[in-house]
Amino acid sequence: MKNWPEQSIRTLVLLFVTTWPQQALANASSEASFTAQLFRTLAALLLVLAAILLVAAVLRRLRPGFAPTTGRQLQLIESQPLGHGKTLYLLQRQQEQLLIAVCGDQIQLLARWPAMPATTDPKEPSCSA
């Protein structure tokens, strides 16, 4: 009986939580008033959701950077893990390629050069006869 205060508090909270919704429903004057309250709550919820969508649409129009971009400007060409949390990344951005080294929380640009145009498969020699 050492924990009798805790047990009594738990019992009171449990009793309150389980009987409060029943008392709230019992206090409703009729089924119609409960239904009317339910519809008012749903209407308020829909109004709030419509306001959120409206604000998002206005922000997209005013700040184009706010909306996710449809076209990707950065493309991962290849990645090469080097071990111990070190990785090399070959990226392409518009008409240039970037070689980036990532080590832990550090990022370093190693090289930058113009992107090579798409050519035939290097395994197949291009011979003109």
C-alpha positions as a Markdown table, in Angstrom:
| # | Residue | x | y | z |
|---|---|---|---|---|
| 1 | Met | 0.0 | 0.0 | 0.0 |
| 2 | Lys | 3.0 | 2.3 | -0.4 |
| 3 | Asn | 1.7 | 3.6 | -3.8 |
| 4 | Trp | -1.8 | 4.3 | -2.7 |
| 5 | Pro | -1.6 | 8.0 | -3.7 |
| 6 | Glu | -0.4 | 7.1 | -7.2 |
| 7 | Gln | -3.1 | 4.4 | -7.6 |
| 8 | Ser | -5.8 | 6.8 | -6.4 |
| 9 | Ile | -4.7 | 9.5 | -8.8 |
| 10 | Arg | -4.6 | 7.0 | -11.6 |
| 11 | Thr | -8.1 | 5.8 | -10.8 |
| 12 | Leu | -9.5 | 9.3 | -10.6 |
| 13 | Val | -7.9 | 10.2 | -14.0 |
| 14 | Leu | -9.1 | 7.0 | -15.6 |
| 15 | Leu | -12.6 | 7.6 | -14.2 |
| 16 | Phe | -12.6 | 11.2 | -15.5 |
| 17 | Val | -11.4 | 10.3 | -18.9 |
| 18 | Thr | -13.9 | 7.5 | -19.4 |
| 19 | Thr | -16.9 | 9.3 | -18.0 |
| 20 | Trp | -16.4 | 12.8 | -19.4 |
| 21 | Pro | -17.3 | 12.0 | -23.0 |
| 22 | Gln | -20.5 | 10.2 | -21.8 |
| 23 | Gln | -21.5 | 13.2 | -19.7 |
| 24 | Ala | -20.9 | 15.5 | -22.6 |
| 25 | Leu | -23.2 | 13.5 | -24.8 |
| 26 | Ala | -25.8 | 13.1 | -22.0 |
| 27 | Asn | -25.8 | 16.9 | -21.6 |
| 28 | Ala | -26.7 | 17.5 | -25.2 |
| 29 | Ser | -30.3 | 18.5 | -25.4 |
| 30 | Ser | -31.1 | 16.2 | -28.4 |
| 31 | Glu | -29.6 | 14.3 | -31.2 |
| 32 | Ala | -30.2 | 17.2 | -33.6 |
| 33 | Ser | -28.0 | 19.6 | -31.5 |
| 34 | Phe | -25.2 | 17.0 | -31.5 |
| 35 | Thr | -25.5 | 16.7 | -35.3 |
| 36 | Ala | -25.6 | 20.4 | -35.8 |
| 37 | Gln | -22.4 | 20.8 | -33.6 |
| 38 | Leu | -20.7 | 18.1 | -35.7 |
| 39 | Phe | -21.5 | 19.9 | -38.9 |
| 40 | Arg | -20.3 | 23.2 | -37.5 |
| 41 | Thr | -17.0 | 21.6 | -36.5 |
| 42 | Leu | -16.6 | 20.0 | -39.9 |
| 43 | Ala | -17.4 | 23.3 | -41.6 |
| 44 | Ala | -14.8 | 25.1 | -39.5 |
| 45 | Leu | -12.2 | 22.4 | -40.3 |
| 46 | Leu | -12.9 | 22.8 | -44.0 |
| 47 | Leu | -12.6 | 26.6 | -43.7 |
| 48 | Val | -9.2 | 26.3 | -42.0 |
| 49 | Leu | -7.9 | 23.8 | -44.7 |
| 50 | Ala | -9.1 | 26.2 | -47.4 |
| 51 | Ala | -7.3 | 29.1 | -45.8 |
| 52 | Ile | -4.1 | 27.0 | -45.6 |
| 53 | Leu | -4.4 | 26.1 | -49.3 |
| 54 | Leu | -5.0 | 29.7 | -50.2 |
| 55 | Val | -2.0 | 30.9 | -48.3 |
| 56 | Ala | 0.2 | 28.3 | -50.0 |
| 57 | Ala | -1.1 | 29.3 | -53.4 |
| 58 | Val | -0.3 | 33.0 | -52.7 |
| 59 | Leu | 3.2 | 32.2 | -51.5 |
| 60 | Arg | 3.9 | 30.1 | -54.6 |
| 61 | Arg | 2.9 | 33.0 | -56.8 |
| 62 | Leu | 4.8 | 35.6 | -54.8 |
| 63 | Arg | 7.9 | 33.6 | -54.1 |
| 64 | Pro | 8.7 | 31.1 | -56.9 |
| 65 | Gly | 11.5 | 29.6 | -54.8 |
| 66 | Phe | 8.9 | 28.5 | -52.2 |
| 67 | Ala | 7.4 | 25.9 | -54.5 |
| 68 | Pro | 9.3 | 22.8 | -55.4 |
| 69 | Thr | 11.0 | 23.1 | -58.8 |
| 70 | Thr | 9.8 | 20.9 | -61.6 |
| 71 | Gly | 13.1 | 20.8 | -63.6 |
| 72 | Arg | 16.2 | 19.5 | -61.9 |
| 73 | Gln | 19.3 | 21.6 | -62.3 |
| 74 | Leu | 21.7 | 19.3 | -60.6 |
| 75 | Gln | 22.2 | 15.8 | -61.7 |
| 76 | Leu | 24.3 | 13.1 | -60.0 |
| 77 | Ile | 26.4 | 11.4 | -62.7 |
| 78 | Glu | 28.3 | 9.0 | -60.4 |
| 79 | Ser | 29.4 | 8.4 | -56.8 |
| 80 | Gln | 32.3 | 6.5 | -55.6 |
| 81 | Pro | 32.7 | 5.6 | -51.9 |
| 82 | Leu | 36.3 | 5.7 | -50.8 |
| 83 | Gly | 35.8 | 4.2 | -47.3 |
| 84 | His | 35.9 | 5.7 | -43.8 |
| 85 | Gly | 33.0 | 8.1 | -44.6 |
| 86 | Lys | 34.8 | 9.6 | -47.7 |
| 87 | Thr | 32.9 | 9.8 | -51.0 |
| 88 | Leu | 33.6 | 11.3 | -54.4 |
| 89 | Tyr | 30.6 | 12.7 | -56.4 |
| 90 | Leu | 30.6 | 13.6 | -60.1 |
| 91 | Leu | 27.7 | 16.1 | -60.7 |
| 92 | Gln | 26.5 | 17.9 | -63.7 |
| 93 | Arg | 24.9 | 21.4 | -63.5 |
| 94 | Gln | 23.7 | 22.9 | -66.7 |
| 95 | Gln | 26.8 | 22.8 | -69.0 |
| 96 | Glu | 29.5 | 22.0 | -66.5 |
| 97 | Gln | 30.6 | 19.0 | -64.5 |
| 98 | Leu | 31.8 | 19.1 | -60.9 |
| 99 | Leu | 33.9 | 16.7 | -58.9 |
| 100 | Ile | 33.1 | 17.0 | -55.2 |
| 101 | Ala | 34.7 | 15.2 | -52.2 |
| 102 | Val | 32.6 | 14.6 | -49.1 |
| 103 | Cys | 34.3 | 13.6 | -45.8 |
| 104 | Gly | 32.1 | 13.6 | -42.7 |
| 105 | Asp | 30.6 | 17.1 | -42.5 |
| 106 | Gln | 33.0 | 18.7 | -45.0 |
| 107 | Ile | 32.4 | 19.2 | -48.7 |
| 108 | Gln | 35.2 | 20.3 | -51.1 |
| 109 | Leu | 35.1 | 21.1 | -54.8 |
| 110 | Leu | 38.0 | 19.2 | -56.4 |
| 111 | Ala | 37.6 | 20.1 | -60.1 |
| 112 | Arg | 35.2 | 21.8 | -62.5 |
| 113 | Trp | 35.1 | 21.5 | -66.3 |
| 114 | Pro | 32.7 | 21.9 | -69.2 |
| 115 | Ala | 30.2 | 19.0 | -69.7 |
| 116 | Met | 31.1 | 16.6 | -72.5 |
| 117 | Pro | 28.5 | 16.3 | -75.2 |
| 118 | Ala | 26.8 | 12.9 | -75.5 |
| 119 | Thr | 28.9 | 10.7 | -77.8 |
| 120 | Thr | 28.7 | 7.1 | -79.0 |
| 121 | Asp | 29.5 | 4.3 | -76.6 |
| 122 | Pro | 33.2 | 4.4 | -75.8 |
| 123 | Lys | 33.4 | 0.6 | -76.1 |
| 124 | Glu | 32.5 | 0.8 | -79.8 |
| 125 | Pro | 35.3 | 2.4 | -81.8 |
| 126 | Ser | 34.1 | 4.9 | -84.4 |
| 127 | Cys | 36.1 | 4.1 | -87.5 |
| 128 | Ser | 35.4 | 5.6 | -90.9 |
| 129 | Ala | 36.4 | 3.5 | -93.8 |
